mmCIF file of C-alpha atoms in Angstrom:
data_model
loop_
_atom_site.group_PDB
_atom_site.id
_atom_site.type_symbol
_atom_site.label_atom_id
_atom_site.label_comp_id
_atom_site.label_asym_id
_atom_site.label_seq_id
_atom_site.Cartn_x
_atom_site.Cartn_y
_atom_site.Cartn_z
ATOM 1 C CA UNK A 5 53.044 -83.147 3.306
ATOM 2 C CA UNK A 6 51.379 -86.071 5.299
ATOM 3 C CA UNK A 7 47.818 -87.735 3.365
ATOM 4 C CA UNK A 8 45.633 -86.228 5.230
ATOM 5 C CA UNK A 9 47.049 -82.385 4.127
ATOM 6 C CA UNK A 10 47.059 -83.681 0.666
ATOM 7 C CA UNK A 11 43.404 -84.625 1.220
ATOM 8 C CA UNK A 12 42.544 -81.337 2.610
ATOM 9 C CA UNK A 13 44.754 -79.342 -0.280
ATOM 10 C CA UNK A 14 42.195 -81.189 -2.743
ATOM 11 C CA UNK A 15 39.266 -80.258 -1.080
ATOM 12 C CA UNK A 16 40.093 -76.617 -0.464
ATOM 13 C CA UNK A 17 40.720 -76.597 -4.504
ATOM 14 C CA UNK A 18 36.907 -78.295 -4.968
ATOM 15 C CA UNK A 19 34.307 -75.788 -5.806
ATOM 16 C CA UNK A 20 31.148 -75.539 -4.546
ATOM 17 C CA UNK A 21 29.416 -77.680 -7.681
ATOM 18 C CA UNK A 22 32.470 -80.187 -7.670
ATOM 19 C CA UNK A 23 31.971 -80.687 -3.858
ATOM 20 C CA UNK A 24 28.048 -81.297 -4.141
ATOM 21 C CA UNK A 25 28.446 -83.824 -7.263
ATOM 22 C CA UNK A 26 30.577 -85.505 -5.055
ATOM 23 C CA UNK A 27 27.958 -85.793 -2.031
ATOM 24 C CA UNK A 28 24.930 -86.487 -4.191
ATOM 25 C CA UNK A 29 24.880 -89.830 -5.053
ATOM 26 C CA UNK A 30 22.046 -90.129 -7.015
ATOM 27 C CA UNK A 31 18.293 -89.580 -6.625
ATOM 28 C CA UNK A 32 17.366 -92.434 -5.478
ATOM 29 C CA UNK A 33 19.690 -92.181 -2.864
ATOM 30 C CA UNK A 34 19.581 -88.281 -2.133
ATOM 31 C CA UNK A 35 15.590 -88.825 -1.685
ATOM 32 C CA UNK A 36 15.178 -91.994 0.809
ATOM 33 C CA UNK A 37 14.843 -91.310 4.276
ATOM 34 C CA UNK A 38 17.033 -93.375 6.229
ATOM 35 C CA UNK A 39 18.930 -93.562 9.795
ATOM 36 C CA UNK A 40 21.975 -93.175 8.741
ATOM 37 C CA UNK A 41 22.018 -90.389 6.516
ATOM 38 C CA UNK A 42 20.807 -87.062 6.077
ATOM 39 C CA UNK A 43 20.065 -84.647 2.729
ATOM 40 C CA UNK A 44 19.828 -80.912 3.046
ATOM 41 C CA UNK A 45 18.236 -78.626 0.565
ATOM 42 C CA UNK A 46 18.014 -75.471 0.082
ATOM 43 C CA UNK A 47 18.220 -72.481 -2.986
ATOM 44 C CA UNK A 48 21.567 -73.702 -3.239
ATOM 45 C CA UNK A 49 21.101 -77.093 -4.149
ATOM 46 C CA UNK A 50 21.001 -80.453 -2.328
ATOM 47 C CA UNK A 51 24.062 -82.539 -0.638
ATOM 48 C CA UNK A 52 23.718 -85.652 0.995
ATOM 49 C CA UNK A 53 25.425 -86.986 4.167
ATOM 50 C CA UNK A 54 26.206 -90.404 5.170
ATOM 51 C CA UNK A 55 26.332 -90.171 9.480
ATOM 52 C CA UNK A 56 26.587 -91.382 12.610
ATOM 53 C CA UNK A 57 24.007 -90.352 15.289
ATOM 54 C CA UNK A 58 24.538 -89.286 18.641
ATOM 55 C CA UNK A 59 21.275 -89.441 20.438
ATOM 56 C CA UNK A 60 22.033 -90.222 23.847
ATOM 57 C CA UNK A 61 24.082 -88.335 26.716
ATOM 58 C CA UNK A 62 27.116 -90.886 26.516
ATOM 59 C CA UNK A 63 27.462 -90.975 22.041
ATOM 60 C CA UNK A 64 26.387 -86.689 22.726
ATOM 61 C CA UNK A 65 29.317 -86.415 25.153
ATOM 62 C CA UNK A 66 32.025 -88.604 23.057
ATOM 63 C CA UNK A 67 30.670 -86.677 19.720
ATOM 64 C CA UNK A 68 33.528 -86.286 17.373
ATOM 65 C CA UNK A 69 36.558 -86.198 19.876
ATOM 66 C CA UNK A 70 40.106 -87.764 19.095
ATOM 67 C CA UNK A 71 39.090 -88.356 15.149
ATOM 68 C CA UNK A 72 42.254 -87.224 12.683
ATOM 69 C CA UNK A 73 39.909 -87.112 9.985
ATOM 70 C CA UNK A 74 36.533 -87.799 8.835
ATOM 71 C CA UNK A 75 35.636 -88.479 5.184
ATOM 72 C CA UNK A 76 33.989 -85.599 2.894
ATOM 73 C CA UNK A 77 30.658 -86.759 2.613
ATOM 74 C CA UNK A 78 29.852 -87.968 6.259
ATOM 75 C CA UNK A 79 29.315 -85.984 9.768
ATOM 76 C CA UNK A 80 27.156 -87.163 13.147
ATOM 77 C CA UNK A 81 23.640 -85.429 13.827
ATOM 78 C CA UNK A 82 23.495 -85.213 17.757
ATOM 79 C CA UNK A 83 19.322 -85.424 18.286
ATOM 80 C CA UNK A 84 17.846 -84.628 21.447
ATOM 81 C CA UNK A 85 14.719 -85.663 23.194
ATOM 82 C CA UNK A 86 12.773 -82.764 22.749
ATOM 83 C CA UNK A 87 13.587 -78.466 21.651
ATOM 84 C CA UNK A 88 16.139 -77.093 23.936
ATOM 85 C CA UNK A 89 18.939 -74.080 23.706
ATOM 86 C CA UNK A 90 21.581 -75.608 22.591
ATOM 87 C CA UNK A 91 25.758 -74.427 22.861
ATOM 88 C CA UNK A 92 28.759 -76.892 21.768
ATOM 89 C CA UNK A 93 32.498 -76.840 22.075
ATOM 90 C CA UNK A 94 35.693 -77.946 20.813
ATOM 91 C CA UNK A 95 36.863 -80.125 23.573
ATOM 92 C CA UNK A 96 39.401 -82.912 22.560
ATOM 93 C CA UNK A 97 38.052 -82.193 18.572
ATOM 94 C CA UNK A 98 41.079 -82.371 16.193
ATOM 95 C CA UNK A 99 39.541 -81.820 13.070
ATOM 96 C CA UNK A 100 37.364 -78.515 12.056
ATOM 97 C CA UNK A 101 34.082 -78.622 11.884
ATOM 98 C CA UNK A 102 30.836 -76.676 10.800
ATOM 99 C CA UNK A 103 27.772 -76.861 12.988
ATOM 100 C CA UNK A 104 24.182 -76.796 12.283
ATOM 101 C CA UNK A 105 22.189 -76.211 14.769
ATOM 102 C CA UNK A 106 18.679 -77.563 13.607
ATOM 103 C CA UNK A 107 15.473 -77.090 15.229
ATOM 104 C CA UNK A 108 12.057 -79.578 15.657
ATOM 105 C CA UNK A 109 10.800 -79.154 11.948
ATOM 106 C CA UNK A 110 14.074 -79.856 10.656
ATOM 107 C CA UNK A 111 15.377 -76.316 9.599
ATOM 108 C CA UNK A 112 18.722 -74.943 10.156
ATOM 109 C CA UNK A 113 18.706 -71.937 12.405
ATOM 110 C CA UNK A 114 22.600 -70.963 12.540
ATOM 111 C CA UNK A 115 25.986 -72.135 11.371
ATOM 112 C CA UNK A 116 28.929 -71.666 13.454
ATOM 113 C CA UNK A 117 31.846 -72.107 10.509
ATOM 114 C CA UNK A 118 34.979 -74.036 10.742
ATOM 115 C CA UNK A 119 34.997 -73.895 14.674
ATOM 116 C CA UNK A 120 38.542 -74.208 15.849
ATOM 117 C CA UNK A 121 40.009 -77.412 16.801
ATOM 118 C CA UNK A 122 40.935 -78.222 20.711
ATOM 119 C CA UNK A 123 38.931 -74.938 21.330
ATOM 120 C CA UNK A 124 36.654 -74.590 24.399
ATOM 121 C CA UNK A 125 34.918 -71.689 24.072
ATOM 122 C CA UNK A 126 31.254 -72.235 23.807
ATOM 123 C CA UNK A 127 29.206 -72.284 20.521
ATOM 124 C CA UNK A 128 25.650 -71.086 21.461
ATOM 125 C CA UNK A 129 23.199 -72.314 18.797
ATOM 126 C CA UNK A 130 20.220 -70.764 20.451
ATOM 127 C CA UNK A 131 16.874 -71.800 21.754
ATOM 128 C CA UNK A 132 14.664 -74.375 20.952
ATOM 129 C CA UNK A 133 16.802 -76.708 18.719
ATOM 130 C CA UNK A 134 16.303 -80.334 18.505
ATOM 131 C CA UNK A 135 19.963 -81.328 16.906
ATOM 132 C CA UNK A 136 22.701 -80.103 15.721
ATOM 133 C CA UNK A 137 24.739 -81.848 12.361
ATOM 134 C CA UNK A 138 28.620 -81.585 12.356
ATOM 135 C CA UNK A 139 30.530 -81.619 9.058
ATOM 136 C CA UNK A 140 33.722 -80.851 8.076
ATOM 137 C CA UNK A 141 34.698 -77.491 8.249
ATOM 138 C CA UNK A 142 34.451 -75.532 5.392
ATOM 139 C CA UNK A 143 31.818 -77.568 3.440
ATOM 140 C CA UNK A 144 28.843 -75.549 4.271
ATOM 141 C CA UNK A 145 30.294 -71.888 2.558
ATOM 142 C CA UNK A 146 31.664 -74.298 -0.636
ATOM 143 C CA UNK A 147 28.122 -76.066 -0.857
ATOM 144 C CA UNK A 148 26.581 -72.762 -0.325
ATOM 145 C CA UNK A 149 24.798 -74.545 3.089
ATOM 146 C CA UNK A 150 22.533 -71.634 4.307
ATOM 147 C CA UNK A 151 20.405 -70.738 7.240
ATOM 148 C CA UNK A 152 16.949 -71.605 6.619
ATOM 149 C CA UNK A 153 18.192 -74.877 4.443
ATOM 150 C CA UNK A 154 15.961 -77.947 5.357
ATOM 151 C CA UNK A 155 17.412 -81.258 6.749
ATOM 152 C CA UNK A 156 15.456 -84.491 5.702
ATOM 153 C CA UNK A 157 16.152 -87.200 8.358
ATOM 154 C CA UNK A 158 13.379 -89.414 10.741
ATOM 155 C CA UNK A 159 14.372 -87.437 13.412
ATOM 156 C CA UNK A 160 12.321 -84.888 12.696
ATOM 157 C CA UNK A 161 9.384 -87.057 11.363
ATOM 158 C CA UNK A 162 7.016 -86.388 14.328
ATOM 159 C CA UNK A 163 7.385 -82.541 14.753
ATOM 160 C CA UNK A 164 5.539 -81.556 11.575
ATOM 161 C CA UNK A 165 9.058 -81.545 9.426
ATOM 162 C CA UNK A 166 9.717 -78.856 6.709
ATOM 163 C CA UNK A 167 10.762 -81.151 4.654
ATOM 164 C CA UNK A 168 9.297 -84.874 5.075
ATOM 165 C CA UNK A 169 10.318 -88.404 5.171
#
């Protein structure tokens, strides 16, 4: 069993609460409004994500492809310029992934689950999203991630946010 299996063996055996102390890192952290990360809440809690953003058509197109791995608390938010339907794929991907497709005020509207590796079949989101925030697959059902959770990131500062800055 190579690291990276090991890696994902320990994860799968995380539970939901074990998972989340592990992406909060405090409140002073979880509640500042920065670039490079995000913090979702929701009934289930908060978690806090360390990313990358892809907010152009080049970083949008390149996304997560050819990565082996990608640690447990980060993931890229892909914003757009303005609320769009939105549909994703799989294309040169090696790693699962969970996508949240996000619309202007910052609330998640769907989550495609642990989409399939190398797979090209199309993931609509559906209309009027402005971004869409890829973590690792599997870490929205263990965090207990739901539709209607709210995303905190400056992204979504100028479209009257659900949860702001």
């Amino acid at each position: 069993m190579g690291s990276s299996d090991r890696r994902l063996t320990v994860i799968k055996r995380l539970t939901g609460a074990a998972v989340a102390g592990l992406l909060m890192t405090g409140a002073a952290a979880a509640n500042a409004c920065r670039d490079d990360a995000v913090t979702l809440r929701g009934d289930w809690g908060k978690a806090r994500f360390s990313i990358e953003v892809a907010d152009d058509t080049a970083e949008r197109s390149q996304g997560l492809m050819h990565r082996r791995s990608m640690p447990l608390s980060s993931g890229m938010l892909f914003i757009y310029e303005t609320p769009q339907p939105l549909s994703f794929w799989m294309r040169n991907t090696l790693i699962p992934l969970d996508l949240l497709f996000i619309d202007s005020q910052g609330v998640v509207q769907k989550i495609h689950h642990s989409a399939k590796p190398l797979d090209e079949t199309p993931i609509p989101g559906g209309d009027n999203l402005l971004s869409v925030l890829e973590i690792n697959g599997g870490l929205s059902e263990r965090l207990g991630i739901t539709e209607g959770s709210e995303i905190r990131h400056p992204a979504f500062a100028q479209n009257d946010p659900a949860w702001p800055c």
